[in-house]
PDB file of C-alpha atoms in Angstrom:
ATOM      1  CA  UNK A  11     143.162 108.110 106.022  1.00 56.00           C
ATOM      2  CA  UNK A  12     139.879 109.400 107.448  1.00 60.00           C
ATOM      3  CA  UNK A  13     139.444 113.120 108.101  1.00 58.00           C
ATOM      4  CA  UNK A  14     137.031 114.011 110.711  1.00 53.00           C
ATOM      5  CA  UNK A  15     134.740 117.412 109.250  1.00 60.00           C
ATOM      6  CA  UNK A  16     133.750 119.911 112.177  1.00 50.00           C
ATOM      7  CA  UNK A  17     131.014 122.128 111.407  1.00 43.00           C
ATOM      8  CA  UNK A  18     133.776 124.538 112.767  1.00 37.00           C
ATOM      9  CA  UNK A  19     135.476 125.276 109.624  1.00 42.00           C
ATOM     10  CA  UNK A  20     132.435 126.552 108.008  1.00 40.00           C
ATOM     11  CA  UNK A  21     130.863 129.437 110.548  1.00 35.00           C
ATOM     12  CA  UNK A  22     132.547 132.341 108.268  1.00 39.00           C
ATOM     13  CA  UNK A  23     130.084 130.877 104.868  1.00 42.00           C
ATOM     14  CA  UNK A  24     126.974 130.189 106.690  1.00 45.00           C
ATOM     15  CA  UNK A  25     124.331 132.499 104.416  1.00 45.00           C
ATOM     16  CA  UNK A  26     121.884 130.467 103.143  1.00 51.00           C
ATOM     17  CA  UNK A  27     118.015 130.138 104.484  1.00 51.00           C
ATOM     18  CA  UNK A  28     115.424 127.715 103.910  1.00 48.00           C
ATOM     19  CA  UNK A  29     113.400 129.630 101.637  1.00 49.00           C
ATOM     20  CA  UNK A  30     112.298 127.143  98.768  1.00 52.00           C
ATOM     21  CA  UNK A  31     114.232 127.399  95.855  1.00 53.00           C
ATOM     22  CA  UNK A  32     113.849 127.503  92.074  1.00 58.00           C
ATOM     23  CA  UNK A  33     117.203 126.264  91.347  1.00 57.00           C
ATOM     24  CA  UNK A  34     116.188 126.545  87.373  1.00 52.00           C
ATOM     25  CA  UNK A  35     116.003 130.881  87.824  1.00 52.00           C
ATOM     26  CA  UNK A  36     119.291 130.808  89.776  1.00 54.00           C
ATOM     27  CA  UNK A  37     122.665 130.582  89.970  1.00 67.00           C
ATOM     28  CA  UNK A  38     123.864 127.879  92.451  1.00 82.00           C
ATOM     29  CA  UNK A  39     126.179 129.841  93.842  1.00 87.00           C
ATOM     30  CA  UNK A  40     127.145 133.579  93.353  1.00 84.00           C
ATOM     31  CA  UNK A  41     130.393 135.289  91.929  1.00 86.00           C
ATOM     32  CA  UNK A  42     131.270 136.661  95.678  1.00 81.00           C
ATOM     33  CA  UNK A  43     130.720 132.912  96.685  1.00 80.00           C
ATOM     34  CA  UNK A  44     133.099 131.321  93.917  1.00 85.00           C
ATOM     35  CA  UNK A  45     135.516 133.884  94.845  1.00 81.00           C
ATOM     36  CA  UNK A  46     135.766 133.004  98.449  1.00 77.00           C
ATOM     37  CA  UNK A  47     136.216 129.211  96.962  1.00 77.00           C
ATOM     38  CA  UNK A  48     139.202 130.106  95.204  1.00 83.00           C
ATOM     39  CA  UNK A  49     140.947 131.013  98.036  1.00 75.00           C
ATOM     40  CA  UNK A  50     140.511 127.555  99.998  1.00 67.00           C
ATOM     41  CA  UNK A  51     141.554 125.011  96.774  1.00 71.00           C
ATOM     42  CA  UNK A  52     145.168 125.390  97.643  1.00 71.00           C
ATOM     43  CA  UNK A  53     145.503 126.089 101.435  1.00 76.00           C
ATOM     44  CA  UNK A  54     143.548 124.487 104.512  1.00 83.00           C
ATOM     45  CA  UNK A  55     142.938 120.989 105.187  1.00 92.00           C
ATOM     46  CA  UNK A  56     143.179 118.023 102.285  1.00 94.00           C
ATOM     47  CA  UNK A  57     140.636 115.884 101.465  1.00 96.00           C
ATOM     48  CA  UNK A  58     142.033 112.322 100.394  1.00 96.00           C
ATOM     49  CA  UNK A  59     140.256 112.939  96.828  1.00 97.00           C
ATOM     50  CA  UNK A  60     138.355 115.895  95.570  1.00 97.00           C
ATOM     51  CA  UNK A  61     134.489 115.773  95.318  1.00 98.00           C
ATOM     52  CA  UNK A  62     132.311 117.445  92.409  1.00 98.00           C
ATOM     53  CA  UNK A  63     128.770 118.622  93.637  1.00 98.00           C
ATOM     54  CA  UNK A  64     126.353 118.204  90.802  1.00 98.00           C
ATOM     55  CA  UNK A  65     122.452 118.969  90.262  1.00 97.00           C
ATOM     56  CA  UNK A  66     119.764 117.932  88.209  1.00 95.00           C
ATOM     57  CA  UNK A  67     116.541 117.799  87.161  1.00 93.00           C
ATOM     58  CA  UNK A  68     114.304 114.948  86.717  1.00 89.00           C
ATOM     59  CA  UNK A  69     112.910 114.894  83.337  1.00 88.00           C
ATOM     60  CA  UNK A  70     111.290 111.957  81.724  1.00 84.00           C
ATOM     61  CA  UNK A  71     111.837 110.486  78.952  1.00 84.00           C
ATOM     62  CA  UNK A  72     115.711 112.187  77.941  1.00 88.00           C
ATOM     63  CA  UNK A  73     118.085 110.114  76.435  1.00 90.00           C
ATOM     64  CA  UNK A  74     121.271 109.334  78.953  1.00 90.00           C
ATOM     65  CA  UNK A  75     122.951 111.980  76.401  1.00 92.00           C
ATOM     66  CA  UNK A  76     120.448 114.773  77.334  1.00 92.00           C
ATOM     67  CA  UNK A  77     120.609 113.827  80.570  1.00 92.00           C
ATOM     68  CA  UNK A  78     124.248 114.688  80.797  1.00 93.00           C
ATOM     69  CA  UNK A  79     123.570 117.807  78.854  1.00 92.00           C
ATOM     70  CA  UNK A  80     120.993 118.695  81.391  1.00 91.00           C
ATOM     71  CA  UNK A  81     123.227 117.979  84.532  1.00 95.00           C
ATOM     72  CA  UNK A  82     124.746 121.516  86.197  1.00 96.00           C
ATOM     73  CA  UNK A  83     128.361 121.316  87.947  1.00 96.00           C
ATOM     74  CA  UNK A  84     127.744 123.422  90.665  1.00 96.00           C
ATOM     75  CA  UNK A  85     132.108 122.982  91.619  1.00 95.00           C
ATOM     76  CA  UNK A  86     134.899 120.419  92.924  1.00 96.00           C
ATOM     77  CA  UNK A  87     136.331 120.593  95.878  1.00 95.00           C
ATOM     78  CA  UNK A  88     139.573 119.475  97.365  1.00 93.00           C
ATOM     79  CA  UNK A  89     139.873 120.659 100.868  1.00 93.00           C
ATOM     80  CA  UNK A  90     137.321 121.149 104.085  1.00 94.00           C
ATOM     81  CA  UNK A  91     137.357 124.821 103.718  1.00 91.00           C
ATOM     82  CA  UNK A  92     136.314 124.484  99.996  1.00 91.00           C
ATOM     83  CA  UNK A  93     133.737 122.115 100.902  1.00 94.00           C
ATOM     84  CA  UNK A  94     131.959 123.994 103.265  1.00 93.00           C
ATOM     85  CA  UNK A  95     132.568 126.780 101.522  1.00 91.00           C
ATOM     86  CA  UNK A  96     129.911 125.391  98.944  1.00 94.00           C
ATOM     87  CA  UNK A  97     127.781 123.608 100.778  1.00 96.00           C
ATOM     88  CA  UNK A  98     127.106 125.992 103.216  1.00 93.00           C
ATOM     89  CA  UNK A  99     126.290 128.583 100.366  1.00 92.00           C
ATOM     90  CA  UNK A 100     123.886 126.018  98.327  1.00 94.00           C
ATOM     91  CA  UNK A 101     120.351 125.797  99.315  1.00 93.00           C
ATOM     92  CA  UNK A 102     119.093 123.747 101.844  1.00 94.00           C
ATOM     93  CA  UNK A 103     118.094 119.672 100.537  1.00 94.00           C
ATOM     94  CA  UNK A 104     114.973 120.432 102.503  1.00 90.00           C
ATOM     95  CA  UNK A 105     114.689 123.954 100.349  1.00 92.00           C
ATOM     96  CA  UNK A 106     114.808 122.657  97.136  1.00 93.00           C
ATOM     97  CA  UNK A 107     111.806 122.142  94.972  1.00 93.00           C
ATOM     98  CA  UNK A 108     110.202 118.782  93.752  1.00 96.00           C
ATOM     99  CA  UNK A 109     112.328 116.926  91.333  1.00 95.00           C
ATOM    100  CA  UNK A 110     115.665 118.526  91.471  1.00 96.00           C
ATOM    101  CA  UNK A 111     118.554 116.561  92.922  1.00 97.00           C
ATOM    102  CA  UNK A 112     122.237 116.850  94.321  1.00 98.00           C
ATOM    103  CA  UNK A 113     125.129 114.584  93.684  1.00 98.00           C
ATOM    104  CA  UNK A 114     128.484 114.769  95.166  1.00 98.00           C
ATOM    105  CA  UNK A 115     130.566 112.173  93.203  1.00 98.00           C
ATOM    106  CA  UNK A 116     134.439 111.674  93.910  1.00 98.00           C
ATOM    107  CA  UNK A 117     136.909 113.120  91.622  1.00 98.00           C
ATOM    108  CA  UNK A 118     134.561 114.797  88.798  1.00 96.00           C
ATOM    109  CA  UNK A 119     132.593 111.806  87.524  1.00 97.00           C
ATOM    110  CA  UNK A 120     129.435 112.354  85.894  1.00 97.00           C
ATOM    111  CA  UNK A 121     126.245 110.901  88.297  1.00 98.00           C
ATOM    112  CA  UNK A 122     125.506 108.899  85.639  1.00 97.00           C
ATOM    113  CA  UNK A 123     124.980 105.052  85.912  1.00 96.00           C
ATOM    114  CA  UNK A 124     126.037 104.234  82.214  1.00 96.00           C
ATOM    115  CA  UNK A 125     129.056 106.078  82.749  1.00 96.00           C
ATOM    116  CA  UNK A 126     131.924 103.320  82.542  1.00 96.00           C
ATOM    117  CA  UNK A 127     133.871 104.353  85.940  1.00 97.00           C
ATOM    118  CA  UNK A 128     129.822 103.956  87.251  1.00 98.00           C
ATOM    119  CA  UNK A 129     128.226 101.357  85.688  1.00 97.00           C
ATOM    120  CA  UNK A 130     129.360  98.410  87.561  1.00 98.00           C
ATOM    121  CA  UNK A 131     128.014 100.013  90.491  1.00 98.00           C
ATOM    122  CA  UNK A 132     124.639 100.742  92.471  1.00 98.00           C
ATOM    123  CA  UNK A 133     123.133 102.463  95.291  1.00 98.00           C
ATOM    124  CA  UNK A 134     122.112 101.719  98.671  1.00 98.00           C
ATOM    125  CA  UNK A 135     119.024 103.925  98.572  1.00 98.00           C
ATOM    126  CA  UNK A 136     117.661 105.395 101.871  1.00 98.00           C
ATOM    127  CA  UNK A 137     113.926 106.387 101.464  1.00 98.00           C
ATOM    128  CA  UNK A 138     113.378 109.438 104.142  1.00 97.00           C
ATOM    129  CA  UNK A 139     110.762 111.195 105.438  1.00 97.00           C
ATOM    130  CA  UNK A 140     111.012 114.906 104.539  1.00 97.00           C
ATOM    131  CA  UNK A 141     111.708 116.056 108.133  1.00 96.00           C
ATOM    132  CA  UNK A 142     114.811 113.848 107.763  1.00 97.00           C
ATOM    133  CA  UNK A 143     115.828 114.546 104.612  1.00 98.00           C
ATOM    134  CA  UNK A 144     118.619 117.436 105.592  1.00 97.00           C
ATOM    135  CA  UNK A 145     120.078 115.546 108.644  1.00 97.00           C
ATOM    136  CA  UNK A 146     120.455 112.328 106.279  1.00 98.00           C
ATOM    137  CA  UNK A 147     121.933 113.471 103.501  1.00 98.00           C
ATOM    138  CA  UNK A 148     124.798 116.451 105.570  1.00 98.00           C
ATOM    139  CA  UNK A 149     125.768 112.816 107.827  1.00 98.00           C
ATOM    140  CA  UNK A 150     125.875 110.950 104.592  1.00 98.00           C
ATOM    141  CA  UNK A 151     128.342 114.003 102.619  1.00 98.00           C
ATOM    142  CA  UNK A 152     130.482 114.072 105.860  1.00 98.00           C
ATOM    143  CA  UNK A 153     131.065 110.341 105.931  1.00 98.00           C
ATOM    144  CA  UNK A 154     131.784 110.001 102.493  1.00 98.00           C
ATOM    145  CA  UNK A 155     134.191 112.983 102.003  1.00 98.00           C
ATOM    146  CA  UNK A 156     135.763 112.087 105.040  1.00 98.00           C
ATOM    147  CA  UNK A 157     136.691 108.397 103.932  1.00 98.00           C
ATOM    148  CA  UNK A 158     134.431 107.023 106.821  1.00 98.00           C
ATOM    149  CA  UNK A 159     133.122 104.331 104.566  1.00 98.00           C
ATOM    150  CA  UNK A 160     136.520 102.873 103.793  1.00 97.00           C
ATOM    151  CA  UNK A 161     136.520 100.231 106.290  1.00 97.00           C
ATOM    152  CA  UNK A 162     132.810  99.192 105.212  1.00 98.00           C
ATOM    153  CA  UNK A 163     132.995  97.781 101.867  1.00 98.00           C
ATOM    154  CA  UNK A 164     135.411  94.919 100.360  1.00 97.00           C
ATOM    155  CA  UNK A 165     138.648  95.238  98.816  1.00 97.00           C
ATOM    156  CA  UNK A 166     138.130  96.656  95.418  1.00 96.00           C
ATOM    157  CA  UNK A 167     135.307  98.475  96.196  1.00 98.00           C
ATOM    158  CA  UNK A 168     134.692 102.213  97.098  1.00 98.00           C
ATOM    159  CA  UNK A 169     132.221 104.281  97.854  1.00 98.00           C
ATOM    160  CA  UNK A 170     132.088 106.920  94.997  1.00 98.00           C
ATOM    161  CA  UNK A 171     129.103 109.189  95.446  1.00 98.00           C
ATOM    162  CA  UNK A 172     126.272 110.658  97.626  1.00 98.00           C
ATOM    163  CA  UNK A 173     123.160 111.940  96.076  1.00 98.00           C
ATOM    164  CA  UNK A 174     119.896 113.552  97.499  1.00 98.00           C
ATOM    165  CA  UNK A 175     116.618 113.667  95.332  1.00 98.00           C
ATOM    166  CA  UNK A 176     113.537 116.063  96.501  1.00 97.00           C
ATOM    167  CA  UNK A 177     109.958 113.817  95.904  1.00 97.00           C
ATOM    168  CA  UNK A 178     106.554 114.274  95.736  1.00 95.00           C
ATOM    169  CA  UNK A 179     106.107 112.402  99.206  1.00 94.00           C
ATOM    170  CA  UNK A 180     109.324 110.704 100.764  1.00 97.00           C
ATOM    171  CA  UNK A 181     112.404 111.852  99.738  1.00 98.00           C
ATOM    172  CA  UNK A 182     115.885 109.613  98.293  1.00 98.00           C
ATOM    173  CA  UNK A 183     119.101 109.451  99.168  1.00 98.00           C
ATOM    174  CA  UNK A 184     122.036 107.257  97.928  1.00 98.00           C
ATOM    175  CA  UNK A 185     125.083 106.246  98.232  1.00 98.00           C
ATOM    176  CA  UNK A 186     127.133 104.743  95.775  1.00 98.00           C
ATOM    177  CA  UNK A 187     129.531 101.990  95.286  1.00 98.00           C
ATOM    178  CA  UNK A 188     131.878 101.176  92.265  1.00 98.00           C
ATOM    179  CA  UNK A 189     130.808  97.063  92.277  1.00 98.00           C
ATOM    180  CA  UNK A 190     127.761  95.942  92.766  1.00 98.00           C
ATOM    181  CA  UNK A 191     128.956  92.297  93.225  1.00 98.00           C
ATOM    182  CA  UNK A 192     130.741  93.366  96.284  1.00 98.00           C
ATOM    183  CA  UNK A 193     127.662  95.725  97.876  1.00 98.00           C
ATOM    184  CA  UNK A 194     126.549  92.121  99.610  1.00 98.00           C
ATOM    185  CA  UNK A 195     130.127  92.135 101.451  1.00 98.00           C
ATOM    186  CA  UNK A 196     129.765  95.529 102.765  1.00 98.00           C
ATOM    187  CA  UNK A 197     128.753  97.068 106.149  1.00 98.00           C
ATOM    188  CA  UNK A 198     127.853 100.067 104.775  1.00 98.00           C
ATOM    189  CA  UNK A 199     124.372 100.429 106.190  1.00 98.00           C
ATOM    190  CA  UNK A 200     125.451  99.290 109.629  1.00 98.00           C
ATOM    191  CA  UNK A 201     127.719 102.464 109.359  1.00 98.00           C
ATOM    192  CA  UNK A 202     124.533 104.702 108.562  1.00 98.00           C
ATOM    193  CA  UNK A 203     122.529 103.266 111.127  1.00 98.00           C
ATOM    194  CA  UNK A 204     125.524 104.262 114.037  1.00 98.00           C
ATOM    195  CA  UNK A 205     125.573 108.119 112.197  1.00 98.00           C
ATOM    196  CA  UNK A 206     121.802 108.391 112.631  1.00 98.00           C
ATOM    197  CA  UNK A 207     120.564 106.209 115.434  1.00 96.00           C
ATOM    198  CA  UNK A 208     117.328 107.933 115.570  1.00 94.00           C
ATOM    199  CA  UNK A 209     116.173 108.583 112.238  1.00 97.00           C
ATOM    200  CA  UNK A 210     113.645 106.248 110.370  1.00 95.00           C
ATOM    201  CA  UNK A 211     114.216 105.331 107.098  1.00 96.00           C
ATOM    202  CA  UNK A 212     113.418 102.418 104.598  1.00 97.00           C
ATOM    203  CA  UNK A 213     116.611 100.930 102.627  1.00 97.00           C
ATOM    204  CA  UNK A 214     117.745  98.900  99.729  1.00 97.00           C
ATOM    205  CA  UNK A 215     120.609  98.462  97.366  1.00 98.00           C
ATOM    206  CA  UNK A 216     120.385  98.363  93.668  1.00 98.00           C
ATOM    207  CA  UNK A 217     122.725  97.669  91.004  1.00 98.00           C
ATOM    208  CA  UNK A 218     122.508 100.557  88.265  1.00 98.00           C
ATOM    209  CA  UNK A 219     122.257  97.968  85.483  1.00 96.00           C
ATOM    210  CA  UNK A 220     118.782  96.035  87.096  1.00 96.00           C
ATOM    211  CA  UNK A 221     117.460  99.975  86.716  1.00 90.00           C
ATOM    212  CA  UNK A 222     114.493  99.756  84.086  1.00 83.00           C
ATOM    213  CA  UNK A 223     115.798 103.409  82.137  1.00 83.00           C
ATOM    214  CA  UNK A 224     119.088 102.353  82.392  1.00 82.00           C
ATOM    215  CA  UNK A 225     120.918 102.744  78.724  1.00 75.00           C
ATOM    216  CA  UNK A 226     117.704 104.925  77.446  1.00 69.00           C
ATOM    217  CA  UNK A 227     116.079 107.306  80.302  1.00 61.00           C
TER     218      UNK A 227
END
């Protein structure tokens, strides 16, 4: 099932600016925020799974545990009012400061590429210029929660998470598959191309396990 998501459901939450943001002094999101959450995980529209956001900071040199001790679960979300809800109330990609990153991963898996529901998988990785960075990665969310990459990758495949990193110059996003074998069968990128047929971007796919930190950090 794919589920179209208007921009419609999500005029009532739209509060955030693009002010940068030190995500590290901050809550993500506030109590009043949460609150208003609560009241969309049981009533409006379904999505076919629920979707955790996550951040993080880049640090060098953690182990993959301290990584995961380092990772903040911002909240999961199981219908298009609770998505918007948060995303709409979460700063801006193009507001948030060097380093950090989101992840929206299906279900509430970790964004971690040793974890073992993960590490079969890679990314297609979309290098972005800056200007782009917010346009790419709202498409990308919307695609993925609303199953549009179904018909793009092989049987026994999925696509599993979206994730956004801030850089010094060009900025990252990815999207994530469960098996890496399969990525070569896909049409995945073909689909991004058609959801941004204007935007300039250099791609790649890479399986988690050819990562040099993978299994240390």
């Amino acid at each position: 099932m794919r589920i179209i998501i208007s921009n419609m459901a999500a005029v009532e939450y739209e509060t955030k600016d693009n002010t940068s943001t030190d995500l590290s002094e901050t809550s993500v999101l506030s109590d009043e925020t949460v609150k208003t959450i609560e009241k969309h995980k049981t009533s409006g529209i379904p999505l076919q799974s629920s979707w955790t956001f996550w951040l993080d900071k880049a640090i060098s040199g953690t182990t993959v545990e301290e990584y995961k001790e380092n990772l903040t679960k911002i909240y999961t979300v199981n219908t298009v009012q609770s998505f918007w809800a948060v995303f709409n109330n979460i700063p801006n990609a193009s507001a948030v400061q060097v380093r950090y990153s989101y992840h929206l991963m299906r279900d509430e898996r970790y964004p971690l590429w040793e974890e073992p529901v993960n590490q079969n998988g890679g990314t297609w990785r979309l290098k972005c210029h800056k200007s782009d960075t917010e346009k790419i990665w709202k498409e990308i969310v919307l695609a993925a929660i609303g199953e549009q990459f179904t018909d793009c990758v092989a049987e026994g495949d999925e696509v599993c998470g979206v994730t956004v990193s801030i850089r010094e110059r060009e900025d990252l996003v990815q999207i994530w598959n469960a098996n890496a074998k399969l990525a070569s069968k896909a049409t995945v990128l073909n689909k991004v191309h058609s959801l941004l047929p204007n935007v300039n971007f250099s791609e790649f796919y890479k399986p988690h396990q050819s990562h040099h930190a993978y299994g240390r950090r």
